[in-house]
Coordinates of C-alpha atoms and ligand atoms in Angstrom, one line a residue:
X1 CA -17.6 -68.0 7.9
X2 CA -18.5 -67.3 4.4
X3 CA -17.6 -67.8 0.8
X4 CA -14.0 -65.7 -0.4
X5 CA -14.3 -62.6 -1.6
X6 CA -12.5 -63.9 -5.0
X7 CA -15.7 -67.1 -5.2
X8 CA -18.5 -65.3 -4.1
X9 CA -19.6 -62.9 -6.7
X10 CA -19.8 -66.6 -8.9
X11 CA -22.7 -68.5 -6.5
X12 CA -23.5 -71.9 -8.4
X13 CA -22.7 -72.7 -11.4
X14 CA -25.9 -71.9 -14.4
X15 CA -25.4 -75.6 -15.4
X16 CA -26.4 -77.0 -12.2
X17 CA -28.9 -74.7 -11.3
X18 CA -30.6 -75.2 -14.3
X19 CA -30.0 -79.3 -14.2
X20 CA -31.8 -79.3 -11.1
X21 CA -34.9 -77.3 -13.0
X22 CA -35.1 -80.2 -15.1
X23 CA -35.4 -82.4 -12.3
X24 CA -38.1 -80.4 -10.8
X25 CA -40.4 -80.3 -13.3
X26 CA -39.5 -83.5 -15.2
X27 CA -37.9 -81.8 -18.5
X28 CA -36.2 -82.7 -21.3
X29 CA -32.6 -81.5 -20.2
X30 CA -30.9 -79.4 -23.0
X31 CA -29.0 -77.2 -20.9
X32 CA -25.9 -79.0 -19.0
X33 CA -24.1 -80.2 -22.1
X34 CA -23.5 -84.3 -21.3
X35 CA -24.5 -87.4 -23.3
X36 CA -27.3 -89.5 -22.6
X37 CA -25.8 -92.6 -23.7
X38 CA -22.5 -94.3 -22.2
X39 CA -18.8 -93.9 -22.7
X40 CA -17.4 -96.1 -25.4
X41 CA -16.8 -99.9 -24.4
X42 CA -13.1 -100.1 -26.0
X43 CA -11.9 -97.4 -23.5
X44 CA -14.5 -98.7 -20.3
X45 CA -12.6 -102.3 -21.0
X46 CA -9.3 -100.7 -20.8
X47 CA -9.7 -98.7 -17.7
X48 CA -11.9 -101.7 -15.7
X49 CA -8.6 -103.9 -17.1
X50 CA -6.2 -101.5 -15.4
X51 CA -8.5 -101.7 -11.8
X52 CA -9.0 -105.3 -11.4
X53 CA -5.9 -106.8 -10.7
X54 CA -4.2 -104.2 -13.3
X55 CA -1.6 -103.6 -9.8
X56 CA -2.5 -99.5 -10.6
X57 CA -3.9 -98.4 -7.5
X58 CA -0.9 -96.3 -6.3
X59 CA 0.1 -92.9 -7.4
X60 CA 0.8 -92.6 -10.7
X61 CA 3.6 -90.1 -12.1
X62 CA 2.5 -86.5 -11.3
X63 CA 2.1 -85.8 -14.8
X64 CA 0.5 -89.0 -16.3
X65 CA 1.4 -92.6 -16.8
X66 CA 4.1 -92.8 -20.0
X67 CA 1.3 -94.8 -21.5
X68 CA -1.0 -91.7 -22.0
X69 CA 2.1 -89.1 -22.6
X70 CA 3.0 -91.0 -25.6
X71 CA -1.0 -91.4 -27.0
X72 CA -1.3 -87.8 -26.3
X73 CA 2.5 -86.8 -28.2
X74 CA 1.5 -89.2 -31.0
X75 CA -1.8 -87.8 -31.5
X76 CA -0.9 -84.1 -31.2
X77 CA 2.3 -84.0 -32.7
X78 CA 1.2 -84.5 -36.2
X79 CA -1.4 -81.7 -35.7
X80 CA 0.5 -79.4 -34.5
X81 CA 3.3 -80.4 -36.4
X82 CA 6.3 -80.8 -34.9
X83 CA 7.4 -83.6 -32.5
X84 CA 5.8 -83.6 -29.2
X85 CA 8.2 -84.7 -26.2
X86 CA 6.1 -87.2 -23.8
X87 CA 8.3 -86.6 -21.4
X88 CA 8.9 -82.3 -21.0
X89 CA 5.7 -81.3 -23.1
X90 CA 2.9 -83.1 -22.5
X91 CA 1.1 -83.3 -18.5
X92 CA -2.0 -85.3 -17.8
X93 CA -4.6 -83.4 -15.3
X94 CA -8.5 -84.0 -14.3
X95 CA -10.1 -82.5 -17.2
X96 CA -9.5 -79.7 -18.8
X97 CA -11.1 -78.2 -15.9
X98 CA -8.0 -78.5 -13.8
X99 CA -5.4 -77.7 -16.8
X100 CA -7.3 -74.3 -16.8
X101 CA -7.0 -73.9 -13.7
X102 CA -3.6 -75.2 -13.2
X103 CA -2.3 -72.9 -16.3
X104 CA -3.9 -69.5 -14.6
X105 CA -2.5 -70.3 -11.3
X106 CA 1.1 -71.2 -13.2
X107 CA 1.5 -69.1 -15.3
X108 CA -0.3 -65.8 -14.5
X109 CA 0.4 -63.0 -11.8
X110 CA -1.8 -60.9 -10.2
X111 CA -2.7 -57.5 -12.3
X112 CA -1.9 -59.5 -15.7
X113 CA -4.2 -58.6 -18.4
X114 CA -6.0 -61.4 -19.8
X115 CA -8.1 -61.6 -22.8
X116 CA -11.8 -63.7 -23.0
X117 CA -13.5 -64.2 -25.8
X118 CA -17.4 -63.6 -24.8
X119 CA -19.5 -65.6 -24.5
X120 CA -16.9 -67.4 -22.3
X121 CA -17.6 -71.2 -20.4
X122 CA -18.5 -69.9 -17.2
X123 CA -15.3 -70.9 -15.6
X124 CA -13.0 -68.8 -17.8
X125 CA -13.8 -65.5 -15.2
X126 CA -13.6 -67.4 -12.2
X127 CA -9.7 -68.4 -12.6
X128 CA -9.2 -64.6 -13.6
X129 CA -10.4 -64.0 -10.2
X130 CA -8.2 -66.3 -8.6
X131 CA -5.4 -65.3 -9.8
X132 CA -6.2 -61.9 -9.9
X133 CA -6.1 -60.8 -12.9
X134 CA -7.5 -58.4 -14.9
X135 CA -10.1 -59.3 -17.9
X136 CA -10.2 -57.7 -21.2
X137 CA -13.2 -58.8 -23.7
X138 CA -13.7 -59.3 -27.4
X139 CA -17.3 -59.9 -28.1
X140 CA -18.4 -62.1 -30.5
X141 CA -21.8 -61.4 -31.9
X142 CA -24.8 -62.9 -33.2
X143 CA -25.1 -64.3 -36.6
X144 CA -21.7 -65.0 -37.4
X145 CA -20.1 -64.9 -33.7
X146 CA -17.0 -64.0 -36.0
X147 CA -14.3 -62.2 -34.2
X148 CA -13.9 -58.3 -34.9
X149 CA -10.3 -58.2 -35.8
X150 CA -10.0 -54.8 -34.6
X151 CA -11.8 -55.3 -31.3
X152 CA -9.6 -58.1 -30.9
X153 CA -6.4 -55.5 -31.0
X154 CA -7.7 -53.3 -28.9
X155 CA -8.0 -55.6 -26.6
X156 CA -4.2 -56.0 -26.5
X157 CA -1.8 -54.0 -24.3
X158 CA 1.7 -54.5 -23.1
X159 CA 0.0 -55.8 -20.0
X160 CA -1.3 -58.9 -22.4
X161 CA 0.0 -61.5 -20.6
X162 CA -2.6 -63.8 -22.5
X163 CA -5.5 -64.5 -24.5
X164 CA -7.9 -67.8 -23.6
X165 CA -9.0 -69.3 -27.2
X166 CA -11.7 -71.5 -27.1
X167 CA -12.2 -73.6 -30.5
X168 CA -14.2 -74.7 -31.7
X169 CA -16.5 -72.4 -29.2
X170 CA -18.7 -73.2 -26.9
X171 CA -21.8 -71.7 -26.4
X172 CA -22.1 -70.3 -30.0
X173 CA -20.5 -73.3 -32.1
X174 CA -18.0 -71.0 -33.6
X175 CA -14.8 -72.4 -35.4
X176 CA -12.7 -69.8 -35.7
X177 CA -11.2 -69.6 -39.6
X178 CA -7.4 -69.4 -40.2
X179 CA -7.3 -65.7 -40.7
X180 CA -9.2 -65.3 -37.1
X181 CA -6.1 -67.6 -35.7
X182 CA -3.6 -65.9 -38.2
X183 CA -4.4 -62.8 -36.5
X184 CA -4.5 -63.8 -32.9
X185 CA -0.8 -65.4 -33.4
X186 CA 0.4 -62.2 -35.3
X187 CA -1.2 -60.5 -32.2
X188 CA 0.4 -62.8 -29.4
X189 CA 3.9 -62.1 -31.2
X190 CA 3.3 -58.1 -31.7
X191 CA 2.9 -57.7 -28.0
X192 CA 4.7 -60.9 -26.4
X193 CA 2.0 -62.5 -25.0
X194 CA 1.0 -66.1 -24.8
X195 CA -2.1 -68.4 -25.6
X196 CA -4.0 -70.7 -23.5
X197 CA -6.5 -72.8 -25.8
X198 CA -9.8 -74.9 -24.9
X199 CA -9.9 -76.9 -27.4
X200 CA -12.6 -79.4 -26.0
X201 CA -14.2 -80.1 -28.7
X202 CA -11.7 -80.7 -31.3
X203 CA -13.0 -83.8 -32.3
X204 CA -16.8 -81.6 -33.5
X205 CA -15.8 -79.5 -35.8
X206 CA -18.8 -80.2 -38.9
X207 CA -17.1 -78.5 -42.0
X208 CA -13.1 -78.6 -42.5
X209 CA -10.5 -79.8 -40.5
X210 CA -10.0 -78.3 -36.9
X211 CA -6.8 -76.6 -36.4
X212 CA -4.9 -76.1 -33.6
X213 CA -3.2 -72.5 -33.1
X214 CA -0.2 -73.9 -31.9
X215 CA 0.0 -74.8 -35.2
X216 CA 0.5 -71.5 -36.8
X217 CA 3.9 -70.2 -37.3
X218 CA 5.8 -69.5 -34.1
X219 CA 3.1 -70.0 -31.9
X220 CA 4.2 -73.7 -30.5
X221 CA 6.6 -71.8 -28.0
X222 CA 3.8 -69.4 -26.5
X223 CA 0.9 -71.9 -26.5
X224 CA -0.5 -73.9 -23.6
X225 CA -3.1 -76.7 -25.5
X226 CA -5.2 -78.0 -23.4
X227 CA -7.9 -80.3 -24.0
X228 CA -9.8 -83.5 -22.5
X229 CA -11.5 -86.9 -23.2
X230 CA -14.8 -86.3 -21.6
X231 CA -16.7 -85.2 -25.0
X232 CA -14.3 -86.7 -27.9
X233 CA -15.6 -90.2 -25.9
X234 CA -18.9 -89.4 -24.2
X235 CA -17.0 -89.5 -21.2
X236 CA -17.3 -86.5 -18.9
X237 CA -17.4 -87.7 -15.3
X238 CA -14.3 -89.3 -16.2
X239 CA -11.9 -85.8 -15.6
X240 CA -9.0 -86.9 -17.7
X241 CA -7.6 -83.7 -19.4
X242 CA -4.3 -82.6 -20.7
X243 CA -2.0 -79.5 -21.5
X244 CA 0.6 -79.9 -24.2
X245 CA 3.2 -77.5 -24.8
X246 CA 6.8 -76.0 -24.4
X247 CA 8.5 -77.1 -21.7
X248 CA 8.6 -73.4 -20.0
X249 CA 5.1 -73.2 -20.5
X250 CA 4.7 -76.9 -19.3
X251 CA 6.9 -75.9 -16.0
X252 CA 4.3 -73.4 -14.5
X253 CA 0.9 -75.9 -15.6
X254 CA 3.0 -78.6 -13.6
X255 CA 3.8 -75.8 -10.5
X256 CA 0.6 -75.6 -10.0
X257 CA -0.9 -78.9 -10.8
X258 CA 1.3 -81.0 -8.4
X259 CA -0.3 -79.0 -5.6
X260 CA -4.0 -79.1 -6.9
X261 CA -4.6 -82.7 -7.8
X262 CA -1.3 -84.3 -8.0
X263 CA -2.2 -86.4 -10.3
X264 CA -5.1 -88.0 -12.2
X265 CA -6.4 -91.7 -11.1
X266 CA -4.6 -94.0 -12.9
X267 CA -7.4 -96.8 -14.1
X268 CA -8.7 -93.9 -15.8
X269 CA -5.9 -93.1 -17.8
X270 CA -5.1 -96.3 -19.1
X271 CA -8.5 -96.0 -20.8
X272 CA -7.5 -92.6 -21.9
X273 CA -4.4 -94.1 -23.6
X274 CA -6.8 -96.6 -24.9
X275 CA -9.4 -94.0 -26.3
X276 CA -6.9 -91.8 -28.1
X277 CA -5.5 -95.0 -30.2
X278 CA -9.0 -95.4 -31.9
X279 CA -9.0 -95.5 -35.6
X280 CA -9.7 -92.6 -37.7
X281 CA -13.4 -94.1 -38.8
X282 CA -14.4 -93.8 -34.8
X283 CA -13.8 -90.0 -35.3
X284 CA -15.4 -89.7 -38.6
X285 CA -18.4 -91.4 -37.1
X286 CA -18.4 -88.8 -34.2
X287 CA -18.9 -86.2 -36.7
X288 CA -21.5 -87.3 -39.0
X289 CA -23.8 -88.0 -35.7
X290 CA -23.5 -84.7 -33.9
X291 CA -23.9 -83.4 -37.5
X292 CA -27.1 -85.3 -38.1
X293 CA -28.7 -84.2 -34.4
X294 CA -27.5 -80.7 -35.2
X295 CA -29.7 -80.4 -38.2
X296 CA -32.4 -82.2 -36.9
X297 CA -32.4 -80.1 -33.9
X298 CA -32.0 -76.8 -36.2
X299 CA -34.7 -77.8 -38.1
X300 CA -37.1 -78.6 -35.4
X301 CA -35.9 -74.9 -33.4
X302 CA -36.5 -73.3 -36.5
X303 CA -40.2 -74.7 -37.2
X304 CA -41.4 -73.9 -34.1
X305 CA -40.1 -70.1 -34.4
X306 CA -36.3 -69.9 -33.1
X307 CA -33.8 -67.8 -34.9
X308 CA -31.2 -70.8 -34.9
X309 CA -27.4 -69.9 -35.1
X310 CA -26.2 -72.8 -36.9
X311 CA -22.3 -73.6 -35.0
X312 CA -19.7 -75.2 -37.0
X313 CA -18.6 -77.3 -34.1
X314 CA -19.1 -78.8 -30.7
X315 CA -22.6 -79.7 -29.3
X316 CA -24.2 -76.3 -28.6
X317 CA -26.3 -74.0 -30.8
X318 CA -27.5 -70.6 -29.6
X319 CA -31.2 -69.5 -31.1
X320 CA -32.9 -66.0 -30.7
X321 CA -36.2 -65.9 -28.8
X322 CA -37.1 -62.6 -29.2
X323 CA -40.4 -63.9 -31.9
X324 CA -41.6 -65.4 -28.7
X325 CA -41.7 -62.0 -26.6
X326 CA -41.3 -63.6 -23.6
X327 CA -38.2 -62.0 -22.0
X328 CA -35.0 -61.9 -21.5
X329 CA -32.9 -65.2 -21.5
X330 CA -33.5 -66.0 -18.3
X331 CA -37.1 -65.5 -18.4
X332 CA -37.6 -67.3 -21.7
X333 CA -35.1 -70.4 -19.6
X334 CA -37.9 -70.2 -17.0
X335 CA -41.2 -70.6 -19.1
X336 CA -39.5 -73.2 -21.5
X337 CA -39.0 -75.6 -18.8
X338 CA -42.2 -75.1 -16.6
X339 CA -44.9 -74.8 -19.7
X340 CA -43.4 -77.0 -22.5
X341 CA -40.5 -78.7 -19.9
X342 CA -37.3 -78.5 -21.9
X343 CA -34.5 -77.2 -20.3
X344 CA -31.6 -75.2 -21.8
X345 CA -29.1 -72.1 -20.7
X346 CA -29.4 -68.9 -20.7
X347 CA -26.0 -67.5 -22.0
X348 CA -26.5 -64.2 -20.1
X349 CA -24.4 -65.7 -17.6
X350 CA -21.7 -66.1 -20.5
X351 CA -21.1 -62.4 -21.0
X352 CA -20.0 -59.6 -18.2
X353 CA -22.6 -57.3 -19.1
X354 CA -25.3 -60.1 -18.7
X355 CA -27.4 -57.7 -21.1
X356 CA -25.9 -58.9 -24.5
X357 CA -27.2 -62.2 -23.7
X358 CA -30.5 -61.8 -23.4
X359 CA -32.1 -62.6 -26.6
X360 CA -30.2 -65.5 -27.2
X361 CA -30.6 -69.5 -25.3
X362 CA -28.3 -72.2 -25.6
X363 CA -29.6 -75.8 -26.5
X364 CA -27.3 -78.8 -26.3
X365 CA -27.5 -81.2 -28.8
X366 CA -25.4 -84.2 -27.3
X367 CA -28.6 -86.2 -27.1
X368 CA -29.9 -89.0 -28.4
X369 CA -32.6 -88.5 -31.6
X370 CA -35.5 -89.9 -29.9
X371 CA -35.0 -87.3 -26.8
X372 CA -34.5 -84.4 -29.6
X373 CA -37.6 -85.5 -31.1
X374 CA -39.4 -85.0 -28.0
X375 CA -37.7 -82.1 -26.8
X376 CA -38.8 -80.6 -30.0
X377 CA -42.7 -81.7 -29.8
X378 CA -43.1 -80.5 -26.5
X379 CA -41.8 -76.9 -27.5
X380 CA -44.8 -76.9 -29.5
X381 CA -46.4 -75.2 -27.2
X382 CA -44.5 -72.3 -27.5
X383 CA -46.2 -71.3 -31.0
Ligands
LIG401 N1 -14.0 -76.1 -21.5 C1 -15.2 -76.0 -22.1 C2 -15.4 -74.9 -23.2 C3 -16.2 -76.8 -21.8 O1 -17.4 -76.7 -22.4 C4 -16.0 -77.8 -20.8 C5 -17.2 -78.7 -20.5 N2 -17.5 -79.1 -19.4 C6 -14.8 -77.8 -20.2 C7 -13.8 -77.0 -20.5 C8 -14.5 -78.8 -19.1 O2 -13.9 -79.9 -19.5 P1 -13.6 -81.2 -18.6 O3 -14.9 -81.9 -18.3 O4 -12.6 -82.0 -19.3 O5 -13.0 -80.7 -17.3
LIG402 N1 -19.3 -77.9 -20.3 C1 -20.7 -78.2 -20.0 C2 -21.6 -77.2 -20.7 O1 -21.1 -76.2 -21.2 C3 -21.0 -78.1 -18.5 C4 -20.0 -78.5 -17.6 C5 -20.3 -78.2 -16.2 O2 -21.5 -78.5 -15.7 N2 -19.5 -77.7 -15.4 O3 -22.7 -77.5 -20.7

């Protein structure tokens, strides 16, 4: 009895193995990208309204009390301009986790080619696996982590069934610019292929406006958009995700979601619906904070003798270690946290030839200032 063939080349995840470091020795936990500081009270309220007495402790609809649908098609449909039906276009799932998984196993056949953008969240390869697909990459690379236009079209066959966009990026902060999109549409529509987009971290992108590619022109009918709560509101044990789209795409992410979860619990959705009614200033706020701990966090990297990457969005930022001469990534990960007791990732696990990360570490930023601070001092010992 033993692991499937399609799971076992993954083992555990770099995020827990290198959670459980901290534990060990006591670090400073920059690696597993989660908040140290609670969920907002507005949405807690709603959901603990919904429990108690709230009568919600059957199964909701398969795809997602009306409630949320309509938050979600009210929030998105301005965005991505057009008007989003509730009903046929938008499905609720746990996390964006599941909607990944859910569109992969919808939407996908075995022997498809799909496209990752490297450094990919670890999960991307493991649904290519179940599926059975077949990966293509486009590397992005260190400073920019800008995407080579004409790696990207090489990348694309007439076996493209799809390309997985993550943006704003995470591990190198990345928000792709409008050209970059512009030119993965142009390429979806050249060779009929569709788009699947992470867009996690929407709600952290530092400079600009974050756009949504099913905004570009004719791209609404060949894009899946999925996203989540757990990071817009410091929520990520919560699982409550979505996928928006057309309702063919919608028809395979439901196929395969009403056999994977079902649904999502429904206390927890009600505080979704809550969530995405905040008002505007709740988002602002969002981004001047992660903006201040990025540059605090920059700053301190860069003092002590990081090359720091600054990102344009979410709450990673990938540094060069190579002034330290200690390594590869992994290495580096493994002295940080036993002799100054910080923990981060090493993004070697991000790429499929594991070489290309290996000057670089991921630190998380999604942290309050005083556990920066120290994070920072105690790398110190580093110089
Ligand atoms: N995609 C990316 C790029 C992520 O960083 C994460 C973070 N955990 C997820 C998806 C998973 O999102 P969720 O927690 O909503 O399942
Ligand atoms: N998305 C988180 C990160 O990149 C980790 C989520 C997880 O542990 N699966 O750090």
């Amino acid at each position: 009895m033993s692991v499937s063939d399609r799971l076992a080349p993954f083992g555990v995840t770099i995020f827990s193995e290198m959670t459980a470091l901290a534990e060990e020795y006591g670090a400073v936990n920059l690696g597993q990208g989660f908040p140290n500081w609670d969920g907002a009270d507005f949405v807690k309220r709603a959901a603990a309204k919904a429990t108690v007495g709230g009568g919600n402790d059957q199964y909701p609809p398969s795809h997602g009390i009306p409630t949320l649908r309509e938050a979600i098609a009210s929030r998105y449909g301005p965005r991505i301009g057009r008007a989003v039906d509730p009903e046929t276009e938008v499905t609720v799932t746990c996390g964006c986790t599941e909607a990944l998984a859910a569109a992969f196993l919808g939407l996908i056949n075995p022997g498809d080619e799909v496209i990752l953008i490297e450094p990919y969240y670890d999960a991307y390869p493991v649904y290519i696996s179940m599926v059975g697909a077949v990966p293509r990459y486009v590397t992005l690379r260190a400073p920019e982590f800008a995407l080579d236009l004409d790696e990207l079209r090489a990348a694309f066959s007439a076996r493209t069934k799809a390309i997985l966009v993550n943006n704003p990026h995470n591990p190198t902060g990345r928000v792709f610019s409008s050209e970059e999109l512009g030119e993965i549409a142009s390429l979806c529509h050249e060779f009929d292929s569709i788009a699947i987009t992470d867009e996690v971290y929407e709600e952290m992108v530092f400079d600009g406006v974050h756009q949504h590619l099913a905004s570009h022109e004719g791209m609404w009918d060949r894009t899946l958009t999925l996203s989540s709560l757990g990071k817009t509101f410091s929520l990520t044990g919560w699982k409550v995700g979505w996928g928006i789209g057309p309702e063919s795409l919608t028809k395979g992410l439901r196929a395969a979601h009403q056999f994977l979860t079902f649904t999502t619990p429904t206390p927890v959705q009600h505080g979704a619906a809550e969530a995405l009614g905040a008002p505007d200033q709740f988002f602002v706020d969002l981004r001047d904070s992660y903006r201040e701990k990025r540059d605090l966090l920059s700053k301190g990297l860069a003092d002590v003798g990081f090359e720091v990457y600054l990102p344009q969005g979410t709450y990673f930022l990938m540094a060069g270690h190579d002034h330290f001469g200690l390594g590869d990534d992994r290495a580096f990960c493994r002295h940080l946290v036993e002799t100054a007791r910080v923990a981060a990732i090493p993004p070697s696990a991000f790429y499929h030839r594991p070489d290309d990360g290996g000057g670089l570490i991921r630190f998380a930023f999604c942290k309050d200032e005083a556990t920066l601070e120290e994070a920072i001092d105690r790398m110190a010992v580093l110089v």
